XYZ file of N, CA and C in Angstrom:
528
model
N 141.852 106.495 82.400
C 140.978 106.265 83.539
C 139.990 107.429 83.719
N 140.516 108.679 83.554
C 139.639 109.847 83.689
C 138.536 109.808 82.639
N 138.899 109.382 81.406
C 137.900 109.301 80.345
C 136.826 108.285 80.678
N 137.216 107.163 81.250
C 136.260 106.123 81.625
C 135.286 106.643 82.684
N 135.820 107.344 83.671
C 134.972 107.923 84.718
C 134.020 108.947 84.100
N 134.536 109.767 83.196
C 133.699 110.779 82.544
C 132.580 110.125 81.741
N 132.883 109.041 81.029
C 131.870 108.334 80.248
C 130.786 107.778 81.162
N 131.185 107.133 82.260
C 130.195 106.569 83.184
C 129.354 107.669 83.831
N 129.989 108.770 84.181
C 129.252 109.889 84.771
C 128.220 110.419 83.778
N 128.628 110.576 82.521
C 127.723 111.065 81.489
C 126.566 110.091 81.272
N 126.864 108.799 81.197
C 125.809 107.794 81.014
C 124.819 107.819 82.172
N 125.351 107.913 83.394
C 124.481 107.962 84.570
C 123.579 109.195 84.520
N 124.166 110.334 84.181
C 123.385 111.577 84.108
C 122.303 111.478 83.036
N 122.644 110.913 81.874
C 121.671 110.778 80.796
C 120.543 109.821 81.192
N 120.903 108.727 81.838
C 119.892 107.758 82.282
C 118.970 108.402 83.316
N 119.550 109.115 84.258
C 118.740 109.785 85.282
C 117.813 110.806 84.648
N 118.338 111.594 83.680
C 117.529 112.593 83.001
C 116.393 111.926 82.229
N 116.706 110.844 81.530
C 115.688 110.133 80.740
C 114.592 109.575 81.639
N 114.988 109.035 82.778
C 113.985 108.496 83.707
C 113.110 109.613 84.249
N 113.706 110.766 84.508
C 112.929 111.899 85.016
C 111.961 112.407 83.954
N 112.326 112.278 82.670
C 111.494 112.777 81.586
C 110.333 111.851 81.237
N 110.401 110.572 81.637
C 109.341 109.647 81.216
C 108.043 109.853 81.977
N 108.059 110.711 83.023
C 106.843 111.088 83.711
C 106.278 110.038 84.656
N 106.964 108.927 84.817
C 106.455 107.888 85.711
C 106.722 108.268 87.166
N 105.741 107.997 87.988
C 105.924 108.217 89.423
C 106.817 107.102 89.967
N 107.561 107.373 91.034
C 108.387 106.307 91.603
C 107.510 105.151 92.096
N 108.062 103.949 92.118
C 107.308 102.768 92.535
C 106.787 102.913 93.963
N 107.589 103.511 94.835
C 107.189 103.727 96.230
C 107.444 105.189 96.585
N 106.512 106.076 96.238
C 106.745 107.509 96.473
C 106.904 107.836 97.949
N 107.663 108.901 98.222
C 107.843 109.365 99.595
C 106.621 110.197 99.973
N 105.984 109.825 101.075
C 104.761 110.480 101.541
C 105.055 111.179 102.871
N 104.513 112.390 103.024
C 104.568 113.083 104.310
C 103.127 113.289 104.759
N 102.813 112.837 105.959
C 101.458 112.970 106.510
C 101.555 113.620 107.887
N 100.645 114.562 108.161
C 100.630 115.241 109.456
C 99.270 115.105 110.115
N 99.289 115.088 111.437
C 98.032 115.087 112.182
C 97.372 116.454 112.013
N 96.047 116.518 112.170
C 95.353 117.810 112.015
C 95.929 118.911 112.914
N 96.367 118.567 114.124
C 96.919 119.589 115.027
C 98.410 119.837 114.794
N 98.990 119.168 113.792
C 100.402 119.333 113.386
C 101.405 118.863 114.438
N 100.965 118.124 115.450
C 101.884 117.630 116.478
C 102.646 116.387 116.014
N 102.065 115.622 115.077
C 102.685 114.379 114.610
C 102.898 114.470 113.102
N 104.125 114.169 112.669
C 104.428 114.119 111.240
C 105.097 112.779 110.953
N 104.663 112.121 109.881
C 105.225 110.836 109.473
C 105.716 110.965 108.033
N 106.946 110.510 107.778
C 107.518 110.505 106.430
C 107.881 109.058 106.109
N 107.309 108.536 105.010
C 107.531 107.120 104.680
C 107.483 106.874 103.183
N 108.130 105.799 102.755
C 108.020 105.331 101.383
C 106.762 104.491 101.278
N 105.925 104.752 100.276
C 104.610 104.103 100.187
C 104.603 103.008 99.113
N 104.851 101.756 99.523
C 104.780 100.657 98.552
C 103.331 100.282 98.246
N 103.150 99.583 97.135
C 101.836 99.084 96.730
C 101.812 97.564 96.807
N 100.634 97.022 96.976
C 100.436 95.573 97.077
C 100.767 94.866 95.755
N 100.290 95.398 94.653
C 100.551 94.862 93.313
C 100.326 93.353 93.216
N 99.251 92.877 93.831
C 98.908 91.460 93.745
C 99.714 90.550 94.646
N 100.650 91.096 95.410
C 101.511 90.278 96.272
C 100.837 89.959 97.594
N 101.274 88.867 98.217
C 100.888 88.558 99.593
C 101.836 89.380 100.455
N 101.314 90.262 101.295
C 102.166 91.171 102.043
C 102.644 90.570 103.357
N 101.734 90.062 104.178
C 102.110 89.548 105.499
C 101.863 88.054 105.572
N 102.807 87.318 106.200
C 102.617 85.889 106.345
C 103.708 85.260 107.190
N 103.537 83.986 107.436
C 104.468 83.227 108.274
C 105.782 82.999 107.543
N 106.824 82.737 108.314
C 108.120 82.359 107.745
C 107.912 81.148 106.843
N 108.571 81.118 105.738
C 108.396 79.994 104.818
C 107.319 80.248 103.776
N 106.445 81.238 104.039
C 105.428 81.583 103.034
C 106.095 82.511 102.020
N 105.429 82.758 100.923
C 106.018 83.674 99.945
C 105.540 85.103 100.151
N 105.306 85.471 101.405
C 104.868 86.830 101.721
C 106.056 87.793 101.684
N 105.739 89.048 101.456
C 106.756 90.090 101.410
C 107.333 90.346 102.807
N 106.476 90.461 103.807
C 106.901 90.707 105.196
C 106.502 89.525 106.068
N 107.465 88.986 106.793
C 107.239 87.790 107.612
C 106.825 88.173 109.032
N 105.868 87.423 109.563
C 105.493 87.609 110.967
C 106.731 87.402 111.845
N 106.858 88.240 112.865
C 107.948 88.099 113.817
C 109.267 88.701 113.369
N 109.317 89.331 112.193
C 110.561 89.934 111.677
C 110.417 91.456 111.653
N 111.489 92.151 112.022
C 111.464 93.616 112.038
C 111.292 94.153 110.621
N 110.405 95.137 110.485
C 110.108 95.757 109.199
C 110.277 97.267 109.325
N 110.788 97.896 108.308
C 110.992 99.353 108.280
C 109.670 100.112 108.213
N 108.567 99.405 108.013
C 107.219 99.967 107.951
C 107.102 100.983 106.818
N 107.470 100.536 105.651
C 107.418 101.352 104.451
C 108.402 100.795 103.456
N 108.803 101.631 102.516
C 109.765 101.225 101.492
C 110.962 102.168 101.534
N 112.093 101.651 101.084
C 113.322 102.440 100.958
C 113.821 102.898 102.324
N 113.952 104.232 102.533
C 114.405 104.712 103.840
C 113.402 104.277 104.904
N 113.909 103.987 106.097
C 113.000 103.632 107.190
C 112.088 104.827 107.490
N 110.872 104.528 107.909
C 109.878 105.550 108.236
C 110.337 106.367 109.439
N 110.104 107.685 109.370
C 110.434 108.556 110.495
C 109.175 109.251 110.999
N 109.076 109.339 112.325
C 107.953 109.993 112.989
C 108.508 111.144 113.823
N 107.892 112.321 113.685
C 108.294 113.485 114.465
C 107.133 113.907 115.361
N 107.451 114.112 116.642
C 106.484 114.644 117.607
C 106.951 116.054 117.968
N 106.072 117.053 117.826
C 106.454 118.432 118.148
C 106.416 118.703 119.644
N 105.703 117.852 120.380
C 105.690 117.977 121.842
C 105.837 116.586 122.440
N 106.147 116.528 123.730
C 106.244 115.235 124.414
C 104.906 114.515 124.300
N 104.954 113.187 124.155
C 103.730 112.397 124.018
C 103.801 111.130 124.858
N 102.636 110.562 125.068
C 102.521 109.204 125.581
C 102.239 108.348 124.352
N 103.194 107.520 123.979
C 103.106 106.678 122.784
C 102.692 105.299 123.256
N 101.395 104.998 123.117
C 100.902 103.711 123.603
C 101.177 103.514 125.081
N 101.131 104.589 125.846
C 101.344 104.491 127.290
C 102.796 104.689 127.718
N 103.713 104.882 126.757
C 105.128 105.112 127.100
C 105.477 106.563 126.804
N 106.162 107.197 127.766
C 106.565 108.594 127.621
C 107.650 108.718 126.543
N 107.428 109.622 125.574
C 108.399 109.875 124.503
C 108.580 111.383 124.383
N 109.832 111.827 124.413
C 110.156 113.251 124.293
C 109.904 113.742 122.868
N 109.628 115.019 122.735
C 109.494 115.644 121.414
C 110.762 115.359 120.628
N 110.613 115.101 119.326
C 111.770 114.810 118.485
C 111.389 113.912 117.328
N 112.393 113.483 116.570
C 112.187 112.619 115.415
C 112.769 111.243 115.702
N 112.009 110.212 115.332
C 112.372 108.824 115.609
C 112.160 107.963 114.370
N 112.920 106.888 114.276
C 112.691 105.889 113.242
C 111.610 104.943 113.756
N 110.658 104.617 112.885
C 109.553 103.723 113.241
C 109.807 102.349 112.624
N 109.862 101.347 113.457
C 109.937 99.962 113.008
C 108.717 99.231 113.549
N 108.302 98.177 112.889
C 107.246 97.316 113.425
C 107.674 95.869 113.275
N 107.075 95.034 114.088
C 107.218 93.579 113.946
C 105.800 93.048 113.779
N 105.387 92.821 112.516
C 104.025 92.353 112.274
C 103.790 90.956 112.840
N 102.580 90.736 113.308
C 102.139 89.422 113.754
C 100.712 89.211 113.280
N 100.265 87.986 113.366
C 98.920 87.677 112.887
C 97.848 88.356 113.736
N 98.062 88.415 115.064
C 97.053 88.970 115.969
C 97.474 90.295 116.611
N 98.806 90.531 116.722
C 99.279 91.796 117.268
C 100.618 92.154 116.647
N 100.908 93.451 116.668
C 102.185 93.955 116.164
C 102.932 94.621 117.307
N 104.255 94.533 117.253
C 105.099 95.374 118.106
C 105.432 96.612 117.290
N 105.319 97.764 117.914
C 105.625 99.039 117.266
C 106.774 99.659 118.053
N 107.829 100.011 117.328
C 109.080 100.439 117.954
C 109.455 101.837 117.474
N 109.806 102.710 118.423
C 110.418 103.998 118.093
C 111.888 103.896 118.461
N 112.765 104.303 117.539
C 114.198 104.191 117.731
C 114.819 105.555 117.454
N 115.814 105.931 118.250
C 116.397 107.267 118.117
C 117.494 107.363 117.058
N 117.893 106.251 116.433
C 118.912 106.300 115.383
C 118.237 106.608 114.054
N 118.530 107.789 113.505
C 117.904 108.235 112.264
C 118.762 107.845 111.061
N 118.191 108.024 109.858
C 118.937 107.801 108.631
C 119.108 106.334 108.265
N 118.219 105.484 108.709
C 118.312 104.052 108.401
C 117.719 103.783 107.018
N 118.305 102.848 106.305
C 117.734 102.387 105.043
C 117.240 100.974 105.309
N 115.942 100.810 105.273
C 115.385 99.497 105.599
C 115.536 99.215 107.080
N 115.487 97.919 107.413
C 115.652 97.483 108.804
C 116.870 96.576 108.928
N 117.753 96.647 107.942
C 118.885 95.714 107.881
C 119.823 95.824 109.065
N 119.993 97.040 109.624
C 120.909 97.223 110.747
C 120.187 97.282 112.080
N 118.913 96.889 112.117
C 118.154 97.036 113.361
C 118.828 96.328 114.541
N 119.338 95.134 114.330
C 119.974 94.400 115.440
C 121.123 95.199 116.050
N 121.837 95.970 115.227
C 122.969 96.771 115.709
C 122.503 97.998 116.484
N 121.305 98.515 116.178
C 120.862 99.780 116.787
C 119.730 99.606 117.796
N 119.288 98.370 118.032
C 118.111 98.201 118.899
C 118.342 98.713 120.317
N 119.586 98.911 120.708
C 119.884 99.498 122.011
C 119.447 100.947 122.109
N 119.122 101.571 120.963
C 118.657 102.957 120.976
C 117.133 103.053 120.838
N 116.434 101.931 121.079
C 114.967 101.962 121.102
C 114.511 102.872 122.231
N 113.504 103.682 121.954
C 112.961 104.619 122.927
C 111.666 104.064 123.518
N 110.883 103.373 122.705
C 109.616 102.798 123.166
C 109.270 101.607 122.280
N 108.749 100.562 122.909
C 108.216 99.403 122.189
C 106.875 99.071 122.817
N 105.834 99.020 121.990
C 104.508 98.686 122.491
C 103.890 97.615 121.602
N 102.898 96.952 122.115
C 102.156 95.952 121.337
C 100.743 96.467 121.125
N 100.257 96.309 119.893
C 98.901 96.738 119.569
C 98.194 95.619 118.812
N 96.878 95.490 119.006
C 96.139 94.443 118.309
C 95.946 94.762 116.829
N 95.787 93.720 116.042
C 95.533 93.839 114.609
C 94.032 93.821 114.364
N 93.582 94.685 113.465
C 92.214 94.616 112.948
C 92.328 94.196 111.492
N 91.421 93.354 111.059
C 91.434 92.917 109.667
C 90.620 93.907 108.829
N 91.179 94.320 107.709
C 90.487 95.234 106.805
C 89.373 94.481 106.077
N 88.295 95.190 105.776
C 87.165 94.562 105.073
C 87.548 94.170 103.644
N 88.407 94.970 103.011
C 88.913 94.624 101.680
C 90.383 95.041 101.637
N 91.179 94.393 100.798
C 92.611 94.693 100.772
C 92.903 96.165 100.471
N 93.884 96.713 101.166
C 94.315 98.095 100.992
C 95.539 98.055 100.078
N 95.428 98.672 98.900
C 96.473 98.580 97.871
C 97.786 99.238 98.277
N 97.720 100.435 98.830
C 98.936 101.170 99.182
C 99.075 101.259 100.695
N 100.295 101.034 101.185
C 100.560 101.250 102.601
C 100.140 102.674 102.943
N 99.339 102.809 103.993
C 98.857 104.127 104.407
C 99.121 104.304 105.897
N 99.869 105.336 106.233
C 100.127 105.681 107.632
C 99.433 107.013 107.877
N 98.499 107.005 108.828
C 97.662 108.183 109.066
C 97.823 108.666 110.499
N 98.533 109.789 110.691
C 98.590 110.361 112.034
C 97.334 111.187 112.302
N 96.683 110.915 113.407
C 95.545 111.710 113.868
C 96.021 112.454 115.116
N 95.152 113.259 115.711
C 95.568 114.004 116.898
C 95.859 113.100 118.088
N 95.273 111.900 118.113
C 95.485 111.022 119.271
C 95.849 109.585 118.880
N 96.348 109.394 117.648
C 96.753 108.039 117.237
C 97.566 108.095 115.945
N 98.224 106.981 115.663
C 98.851 106.767 114.360
C 98.321 105.435 113.856
N 97.635 105.446 112.706
C 97.101 104.214 112.125
C 98.003 103.778 110.976
N 98.217 102.467 110.883
C 98.998 101.873 109.801
C 98.117 100.814 109.154
N 97.925 100.935 107.833
C 97.036 100.007 107.128
C 97.676 99.588 105.810
N 97.644 98.272 105.546
C 98.123 97.762 104.262
C 97.611 96.342 104.100
N 97.293 95.983 102.880
C 96.779 94.661 102.539
C 95.525 94.401 103.364
N 95.549 93.397 104.217
C 94.351 93.064 104.981
C 94.483 93.406 106.464
N 95.523 94.177 106.850
C 95.762 94.467 108.262
C 95.769 95.956 108.551
N 95.251 96.313 109.725
C 95.265 97.685 110.214
C 95.624 97.656 111.690
N 96.484 98.582 112.096
C 96.769 98.757 113.520
C 96.629 100.232 113.858
N 96.455 100.518 115.139
C 96.372 101.899 115.590
C 97.119 102.027 116.915
N 98.024 102.999 116.954
C 98.802 103.260 118.177
C 98.249 104.513 118.833
N 97.801 104.415 120.104
C 97.340 105.632 120.782
C 98.513 106.571 121.074
N 98.323 107.852 120.766
C 99.345 108.885 121.025
C 98.645 110.070 121.676
N 99.059 110.407 122.873
C 98.453 111.521 123.596
C 99.510 112.540 123.951
N 99.188 113.835 123.753
C 100.123 114.887 124.165
C 100.358 114.770 125.669
N 101.586 115.039 126.081
C 101.929 114.948 127.497
C 102.524 116.280 127.926
N 101.930 116.836 128.968
C 102.495 118.066 129.524
C 102.005 119.323 128.945
């Protein structure tokens, strides 16, 4: 049994080493973006469109369905850190780190900050939604041309999320 475990460990290590040596970037690299004033930091997995339909109604072959909770990125759920207290879309949020979830819609999105960190995807959202800190609704703007990579851009007074043909912006103002 020990030999079998050793063989599998060795194979895993060799495979990992070989993948690291091939020089390919991960399919959804981890991105860290900060606002110019350094008050807002966002860490997210950045998926690419790759010819796929990203947003659509239930029953469509879209990647993300309207009305369903999304981790707003790839792999680990997106995390947002505020260095000072803020008004997040008009809701008071204390300084700290939060998981960012969204519920995409055709005309508006719900944007959710949740205090439970370390989530992978949005699979356990129903179990943790009691730890939501703020939920706001923001209108959707249609992009002039499709945006290939999910891009989350924190500015000094907003967080913009853009991918495929949709863009949203959440107002964020320092408080206090």
